[in-house]
mmCIF file of C-alpha atoms in Angstrom:
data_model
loop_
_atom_site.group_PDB
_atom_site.id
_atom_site.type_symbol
_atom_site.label_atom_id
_atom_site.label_comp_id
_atom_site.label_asym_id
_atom_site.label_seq_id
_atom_site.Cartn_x
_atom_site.Cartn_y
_atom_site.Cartn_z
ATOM 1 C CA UNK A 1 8.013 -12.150 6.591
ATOM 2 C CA UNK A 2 5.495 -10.579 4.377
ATOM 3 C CA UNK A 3 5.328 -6.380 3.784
ATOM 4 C CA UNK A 4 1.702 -6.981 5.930
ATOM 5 C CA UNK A 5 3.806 -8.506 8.812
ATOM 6 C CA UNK A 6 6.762 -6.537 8.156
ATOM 7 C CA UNK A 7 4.875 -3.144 8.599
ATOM 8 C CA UNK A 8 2.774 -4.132 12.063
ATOM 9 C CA UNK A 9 6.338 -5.362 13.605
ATOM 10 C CA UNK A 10 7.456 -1.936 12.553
ATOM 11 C CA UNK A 11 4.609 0.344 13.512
ATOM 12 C CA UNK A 12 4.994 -1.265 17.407
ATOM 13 C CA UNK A 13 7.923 1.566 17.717
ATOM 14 C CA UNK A 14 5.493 3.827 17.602
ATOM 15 C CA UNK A 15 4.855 5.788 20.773
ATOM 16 C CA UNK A 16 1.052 6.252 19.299
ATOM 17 C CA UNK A 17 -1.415 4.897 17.063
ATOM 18 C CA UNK A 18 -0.422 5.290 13.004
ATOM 19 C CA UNK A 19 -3.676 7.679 12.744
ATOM 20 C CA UNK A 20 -2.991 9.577 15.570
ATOM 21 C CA UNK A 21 -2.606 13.055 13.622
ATOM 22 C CA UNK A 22 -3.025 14.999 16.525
ATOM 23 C CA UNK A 23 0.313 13.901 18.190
ATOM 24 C CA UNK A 24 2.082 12.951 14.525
ATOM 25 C CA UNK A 25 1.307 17.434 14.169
ATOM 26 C CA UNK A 26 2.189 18.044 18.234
ATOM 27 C CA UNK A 27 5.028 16.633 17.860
ATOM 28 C CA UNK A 28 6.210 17.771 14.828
ATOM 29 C CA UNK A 29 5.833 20.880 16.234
ATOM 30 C CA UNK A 30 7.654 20.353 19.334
ATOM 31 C CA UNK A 31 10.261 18.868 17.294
ATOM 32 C CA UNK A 32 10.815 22.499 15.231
ATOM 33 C CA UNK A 33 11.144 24.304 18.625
ATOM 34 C CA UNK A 34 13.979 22.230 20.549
ATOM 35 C CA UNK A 35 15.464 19.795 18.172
ATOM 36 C CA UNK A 36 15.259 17.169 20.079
ATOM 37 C CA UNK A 37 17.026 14.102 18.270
ATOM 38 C CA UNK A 38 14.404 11.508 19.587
ATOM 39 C CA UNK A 39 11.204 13.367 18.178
ATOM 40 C CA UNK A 40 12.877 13.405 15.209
ATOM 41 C CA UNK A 41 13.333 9.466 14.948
ATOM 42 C CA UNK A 42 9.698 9.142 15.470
ATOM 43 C CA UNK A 43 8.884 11.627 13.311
ATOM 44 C CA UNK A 44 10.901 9.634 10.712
ATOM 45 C CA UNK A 45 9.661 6.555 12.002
ATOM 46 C CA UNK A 46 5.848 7.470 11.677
ATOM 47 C CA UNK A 47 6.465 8.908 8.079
ATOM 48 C CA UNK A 48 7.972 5.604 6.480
ATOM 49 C CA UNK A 49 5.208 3.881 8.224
ATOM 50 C CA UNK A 50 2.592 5.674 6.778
ATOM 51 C CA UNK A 51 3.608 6.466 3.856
ATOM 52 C CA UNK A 52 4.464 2.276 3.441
ATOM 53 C CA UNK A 53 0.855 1.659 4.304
ATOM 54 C CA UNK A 54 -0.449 4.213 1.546
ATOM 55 C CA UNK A 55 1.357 2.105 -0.821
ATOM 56 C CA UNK A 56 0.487 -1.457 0.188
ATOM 57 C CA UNK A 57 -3.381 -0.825 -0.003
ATOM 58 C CA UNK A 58 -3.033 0.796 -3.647
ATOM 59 C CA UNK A 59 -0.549 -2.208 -4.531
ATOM 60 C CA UNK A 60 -3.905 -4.565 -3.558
ATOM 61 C CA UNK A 61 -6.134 -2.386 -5.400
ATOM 62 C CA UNK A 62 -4.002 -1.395 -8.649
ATOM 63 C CA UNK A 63 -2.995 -3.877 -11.015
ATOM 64 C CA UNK A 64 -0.504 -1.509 -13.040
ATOM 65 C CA UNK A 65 1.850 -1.647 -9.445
ATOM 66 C CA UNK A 66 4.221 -4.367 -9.059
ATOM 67 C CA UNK A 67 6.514 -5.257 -6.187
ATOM 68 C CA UNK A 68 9.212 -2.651 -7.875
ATOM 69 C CA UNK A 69 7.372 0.079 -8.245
ATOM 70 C CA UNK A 70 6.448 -0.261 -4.701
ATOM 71 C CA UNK A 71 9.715 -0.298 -3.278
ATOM 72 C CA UNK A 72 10.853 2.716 -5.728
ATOM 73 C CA UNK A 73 8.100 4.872 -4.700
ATOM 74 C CA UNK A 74 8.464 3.871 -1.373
ATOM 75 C CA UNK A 75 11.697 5.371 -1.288
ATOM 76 C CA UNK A 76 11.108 8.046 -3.450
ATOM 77 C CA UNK A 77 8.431 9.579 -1.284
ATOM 78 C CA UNK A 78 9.682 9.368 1.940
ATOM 79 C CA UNK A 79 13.306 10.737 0.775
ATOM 80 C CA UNK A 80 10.881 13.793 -0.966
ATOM 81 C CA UNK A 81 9.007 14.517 2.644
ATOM 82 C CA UNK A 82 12.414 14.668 4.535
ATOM 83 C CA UNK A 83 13.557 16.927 2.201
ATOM 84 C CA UNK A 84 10.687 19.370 1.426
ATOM 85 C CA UNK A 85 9.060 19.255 5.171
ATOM 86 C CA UNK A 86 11.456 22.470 6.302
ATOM 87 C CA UNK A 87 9.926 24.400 3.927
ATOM 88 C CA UNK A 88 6.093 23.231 5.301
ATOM 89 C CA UNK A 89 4.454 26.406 6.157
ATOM 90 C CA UNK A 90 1.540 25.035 8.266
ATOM 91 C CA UNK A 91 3.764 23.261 10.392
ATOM 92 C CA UNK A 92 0.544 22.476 12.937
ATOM 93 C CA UNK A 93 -0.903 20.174 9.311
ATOM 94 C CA UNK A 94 2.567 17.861 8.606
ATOM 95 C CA UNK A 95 0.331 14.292 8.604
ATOM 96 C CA UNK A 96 -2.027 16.036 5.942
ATOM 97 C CA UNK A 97 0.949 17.145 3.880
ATOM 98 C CA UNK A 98 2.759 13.874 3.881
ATOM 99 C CA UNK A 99 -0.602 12.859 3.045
ATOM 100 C CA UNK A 100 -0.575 14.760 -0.045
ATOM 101 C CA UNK A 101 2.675 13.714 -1.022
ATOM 102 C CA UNK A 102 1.722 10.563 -1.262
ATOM 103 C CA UNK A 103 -1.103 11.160 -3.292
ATOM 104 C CA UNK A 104 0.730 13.429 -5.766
ATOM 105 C CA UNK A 105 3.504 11.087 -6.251
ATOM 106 C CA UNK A 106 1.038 8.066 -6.604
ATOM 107 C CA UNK A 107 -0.591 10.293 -9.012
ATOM 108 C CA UNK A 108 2.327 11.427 -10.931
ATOM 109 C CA UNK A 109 3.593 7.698 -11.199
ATOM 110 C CA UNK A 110 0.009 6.746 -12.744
ATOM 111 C CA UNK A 111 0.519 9.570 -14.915
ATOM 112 C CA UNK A 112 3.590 8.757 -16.239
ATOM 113 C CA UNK A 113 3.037 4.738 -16.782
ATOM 114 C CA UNK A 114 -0.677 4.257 -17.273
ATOM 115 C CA UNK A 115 -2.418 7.812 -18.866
ATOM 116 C CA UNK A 116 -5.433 6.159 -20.166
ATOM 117 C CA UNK A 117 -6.474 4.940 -17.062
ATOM 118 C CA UNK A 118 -6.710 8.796 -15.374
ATOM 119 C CA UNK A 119 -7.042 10.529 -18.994
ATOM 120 C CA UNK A 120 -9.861 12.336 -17.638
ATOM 121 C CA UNK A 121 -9.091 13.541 -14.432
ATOM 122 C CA UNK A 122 -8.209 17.292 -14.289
ATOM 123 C CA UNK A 123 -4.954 18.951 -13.195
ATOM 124 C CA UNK A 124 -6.142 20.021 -10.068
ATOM 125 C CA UNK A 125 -7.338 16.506 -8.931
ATOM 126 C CA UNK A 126 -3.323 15.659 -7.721
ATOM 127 C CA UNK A 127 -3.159 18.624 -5.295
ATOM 128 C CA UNK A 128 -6.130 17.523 -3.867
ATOM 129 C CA UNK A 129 -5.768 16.218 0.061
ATOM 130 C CA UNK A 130 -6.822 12.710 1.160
ATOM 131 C CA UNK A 131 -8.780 12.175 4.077
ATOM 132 C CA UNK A 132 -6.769 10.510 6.761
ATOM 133 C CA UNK A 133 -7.353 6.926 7.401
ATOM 134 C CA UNK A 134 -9.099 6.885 10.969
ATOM 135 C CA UNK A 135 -8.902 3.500 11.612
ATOM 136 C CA UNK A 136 -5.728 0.495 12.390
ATOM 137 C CA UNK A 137 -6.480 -1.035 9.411
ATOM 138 C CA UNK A 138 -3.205 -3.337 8.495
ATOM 139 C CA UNK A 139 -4.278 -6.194 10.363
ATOM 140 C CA UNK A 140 -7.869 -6.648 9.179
ATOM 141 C CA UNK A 141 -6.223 -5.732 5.714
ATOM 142 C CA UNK A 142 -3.732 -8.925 6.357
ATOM 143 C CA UNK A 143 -7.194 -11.128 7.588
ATOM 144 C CA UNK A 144 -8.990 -9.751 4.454
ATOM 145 C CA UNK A 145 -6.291 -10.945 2.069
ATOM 146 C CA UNK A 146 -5.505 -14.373 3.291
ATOM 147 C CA UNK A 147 -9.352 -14.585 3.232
ATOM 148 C CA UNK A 148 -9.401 -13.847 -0.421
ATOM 149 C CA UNK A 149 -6.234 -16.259 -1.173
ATOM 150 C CA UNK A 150 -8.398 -19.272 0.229
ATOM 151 C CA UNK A 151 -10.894 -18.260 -2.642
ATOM 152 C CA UNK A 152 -8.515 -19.016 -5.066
ATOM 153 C CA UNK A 153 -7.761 -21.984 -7.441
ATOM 154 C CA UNK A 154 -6.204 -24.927 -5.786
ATOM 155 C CA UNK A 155 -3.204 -24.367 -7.763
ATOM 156 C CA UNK A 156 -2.878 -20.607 -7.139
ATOM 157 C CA UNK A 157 -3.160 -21.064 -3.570
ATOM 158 C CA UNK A 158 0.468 -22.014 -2.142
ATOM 159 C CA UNK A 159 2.251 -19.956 -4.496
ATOM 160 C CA UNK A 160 -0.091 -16.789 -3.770
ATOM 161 C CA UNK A 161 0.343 -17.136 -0.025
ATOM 162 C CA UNK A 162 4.115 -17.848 -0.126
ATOM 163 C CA UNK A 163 4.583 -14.374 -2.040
ATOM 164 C CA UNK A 164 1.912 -12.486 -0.701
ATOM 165 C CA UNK A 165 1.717 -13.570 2.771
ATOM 166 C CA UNK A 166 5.415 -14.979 3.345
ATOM 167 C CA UNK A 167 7.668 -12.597 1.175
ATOM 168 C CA UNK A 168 9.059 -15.520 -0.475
ATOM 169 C CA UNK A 169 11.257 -14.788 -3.493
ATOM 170 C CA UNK A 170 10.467 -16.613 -7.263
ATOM 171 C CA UNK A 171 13.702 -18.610 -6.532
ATOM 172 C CA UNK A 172 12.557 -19.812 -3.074
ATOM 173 C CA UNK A 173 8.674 -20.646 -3.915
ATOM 174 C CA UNK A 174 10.523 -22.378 -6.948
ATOM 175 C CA UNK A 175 12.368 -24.358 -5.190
ATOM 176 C CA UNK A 176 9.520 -24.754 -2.054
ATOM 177 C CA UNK A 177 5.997 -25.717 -5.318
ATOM 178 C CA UNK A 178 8.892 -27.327 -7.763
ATOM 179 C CA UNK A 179 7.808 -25.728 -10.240
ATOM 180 C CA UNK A 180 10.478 -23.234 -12.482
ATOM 181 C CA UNK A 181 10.239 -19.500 -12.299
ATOM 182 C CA UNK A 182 8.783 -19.173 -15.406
ATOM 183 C CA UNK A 183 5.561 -21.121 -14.299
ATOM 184 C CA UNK A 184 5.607 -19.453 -10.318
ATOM 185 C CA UNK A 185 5.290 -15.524 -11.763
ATOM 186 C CA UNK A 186 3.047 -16.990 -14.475
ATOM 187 C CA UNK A 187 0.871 -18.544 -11.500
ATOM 188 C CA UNK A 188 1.447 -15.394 -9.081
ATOM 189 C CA UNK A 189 0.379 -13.010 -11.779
ATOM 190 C CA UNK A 190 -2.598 -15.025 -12.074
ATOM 191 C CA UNK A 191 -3.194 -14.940 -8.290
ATOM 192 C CA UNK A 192 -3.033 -11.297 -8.240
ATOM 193 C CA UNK A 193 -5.397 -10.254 -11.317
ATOM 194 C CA UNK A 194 -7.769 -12.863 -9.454
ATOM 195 C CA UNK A 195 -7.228 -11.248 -5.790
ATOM 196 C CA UNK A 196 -8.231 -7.621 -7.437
ATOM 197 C CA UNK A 197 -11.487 -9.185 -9.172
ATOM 198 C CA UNK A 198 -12.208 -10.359 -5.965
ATOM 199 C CA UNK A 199 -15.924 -8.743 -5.684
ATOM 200 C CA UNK A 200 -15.811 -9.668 -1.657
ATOM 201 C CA UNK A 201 -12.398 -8.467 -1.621
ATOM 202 C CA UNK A 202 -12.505 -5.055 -3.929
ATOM 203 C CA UNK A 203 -15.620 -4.386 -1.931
ATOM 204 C CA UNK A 204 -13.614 -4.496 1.474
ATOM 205 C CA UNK A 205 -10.792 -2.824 0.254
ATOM 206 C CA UNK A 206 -13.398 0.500 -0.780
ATOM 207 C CA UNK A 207 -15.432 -0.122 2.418
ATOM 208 C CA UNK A 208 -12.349 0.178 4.756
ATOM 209 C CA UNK A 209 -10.461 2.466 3.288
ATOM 210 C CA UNK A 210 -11.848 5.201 1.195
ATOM 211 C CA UNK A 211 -13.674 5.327 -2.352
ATOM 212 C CA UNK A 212 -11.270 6.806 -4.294
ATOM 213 C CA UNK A 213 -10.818 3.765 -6.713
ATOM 214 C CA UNK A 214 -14.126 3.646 -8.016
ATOM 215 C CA UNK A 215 -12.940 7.342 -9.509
ATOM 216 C CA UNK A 216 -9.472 6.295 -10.840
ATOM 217 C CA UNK A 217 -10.524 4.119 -13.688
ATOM 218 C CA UNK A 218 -13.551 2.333 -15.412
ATOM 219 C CA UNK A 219 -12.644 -1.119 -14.914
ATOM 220 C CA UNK A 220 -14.802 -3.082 -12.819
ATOM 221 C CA UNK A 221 -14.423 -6.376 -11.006
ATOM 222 C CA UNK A 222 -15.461 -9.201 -12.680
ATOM 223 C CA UNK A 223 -17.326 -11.983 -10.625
ATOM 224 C CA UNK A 224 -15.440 -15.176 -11.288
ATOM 225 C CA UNK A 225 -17.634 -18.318 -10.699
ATOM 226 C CA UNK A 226 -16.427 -21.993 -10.403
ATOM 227 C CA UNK A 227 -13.287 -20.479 -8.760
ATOM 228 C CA UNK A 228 -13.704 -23.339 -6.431
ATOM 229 C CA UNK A 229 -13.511 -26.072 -9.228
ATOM 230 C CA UNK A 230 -10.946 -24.921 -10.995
ATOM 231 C CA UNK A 231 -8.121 -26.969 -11.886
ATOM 232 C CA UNK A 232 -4.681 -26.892 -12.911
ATOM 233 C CA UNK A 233 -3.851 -26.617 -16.705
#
């Protein structure tokens, strides 16, 4: 099952739509006044959720985040909101917050790995609250990408979609394409630098979701031509 797949099967436990801040904050709320041990689990629920989708569309968009960095920050975040959210002082604002943590942490992990590619964003620009996502958007994310993996190379095609759309591990794609490890990450690196030069692709990505990536760095997509035609080396 791919993280795409993985995260809609999850986010059916929801009582409410993933952008629903209005109930994510009411019951919060209601949550601080009686304790109730079921709020809480949806509460809980609705955090790793959202906080998991946050991450998946900059993993699309970023090529400096691989699959471990993902799952580390995953964890790393959502361990951070339980643990800071009793001291939230606008308890009526806890989607926004989480919001922020997400982008301060995402921030903070650019920071740290990649400088030159946010060298000239100020200080301030971390503490800086992201506009909620008002939209479902996982699935047409999910149609978007598979859409963008049939643009690929021939030979990048099976091996993208059996680690991008499957979850399949090196081993297992190995031993699906039989070809040897080395040659499956060499091909799904490939895959990836070509799915974020996507033009159609990058363009959805800012369309849908917001436009902060055309402010994060100066790279540009690069239209690739004769993808089509391409052949195996």
């Amino acid at each position: 099952m791919s993280s795409f797949d993985a995260l809609h099967a999850l986010k059916r436990n929801l009582p409410f739509a993933i952008d629903d801040i209005d109930r994510v904050n009411a019951l919060y709320a209601d949550w601080l006044r009686h304790r109730r041990p079921a709020d809480i689990r949806v509460i809980d629920l609705w955090t790793y959720c959202f906080v998991w989708r946050y991450l998946l569309t900059k993993f699309l968009r970023d090529p400096s985040l691989n699959e471990v960095d993902l799952d580390s920050l995953l964890g790393r975040i959502y361990e951070q909101v339980v643990d800071k959210r009793h001291s939230l002082q606008n308890r009526d604002r806890y989607a926004s917050w989480v919001s922020v943590v997400c982008h301060n942490q995402y921030v903070n992990y650019r920071r740290l790995t990649h400088p030159e590619m946010i060298r000239g964003l100020p200080p301030e620009t971390a503490l800086v609250e992201e506009p909620a996502i008002q939209h479902d958007d996982v699935l047409v994310l999910y149609r978007a990408l598979t859409a963008a993996i049939g643009r690929l190379p021939e030979y990048l095609r099976d091996v993208c979609e059996l680690k991008v759309v499957h979850g399949r591990t090196y081993e297992e794609i190995g031993r699906l394409t039989e070809k040897n490890i080395v040659v499956v990450r060499s091909y799904i690196n490939r895959s990836l630098q070509r799915l974020r030069a996507d033009p159609d692709f990058v363009l959805f990505c800012r369309h849908h979701f917001d436009e902060e990536s055309a402010n994060e760095g100066t790279h540009r997509p690069r239209r690739l031509s004769g993808r089509e035609n391409e052949i195996e080396p």
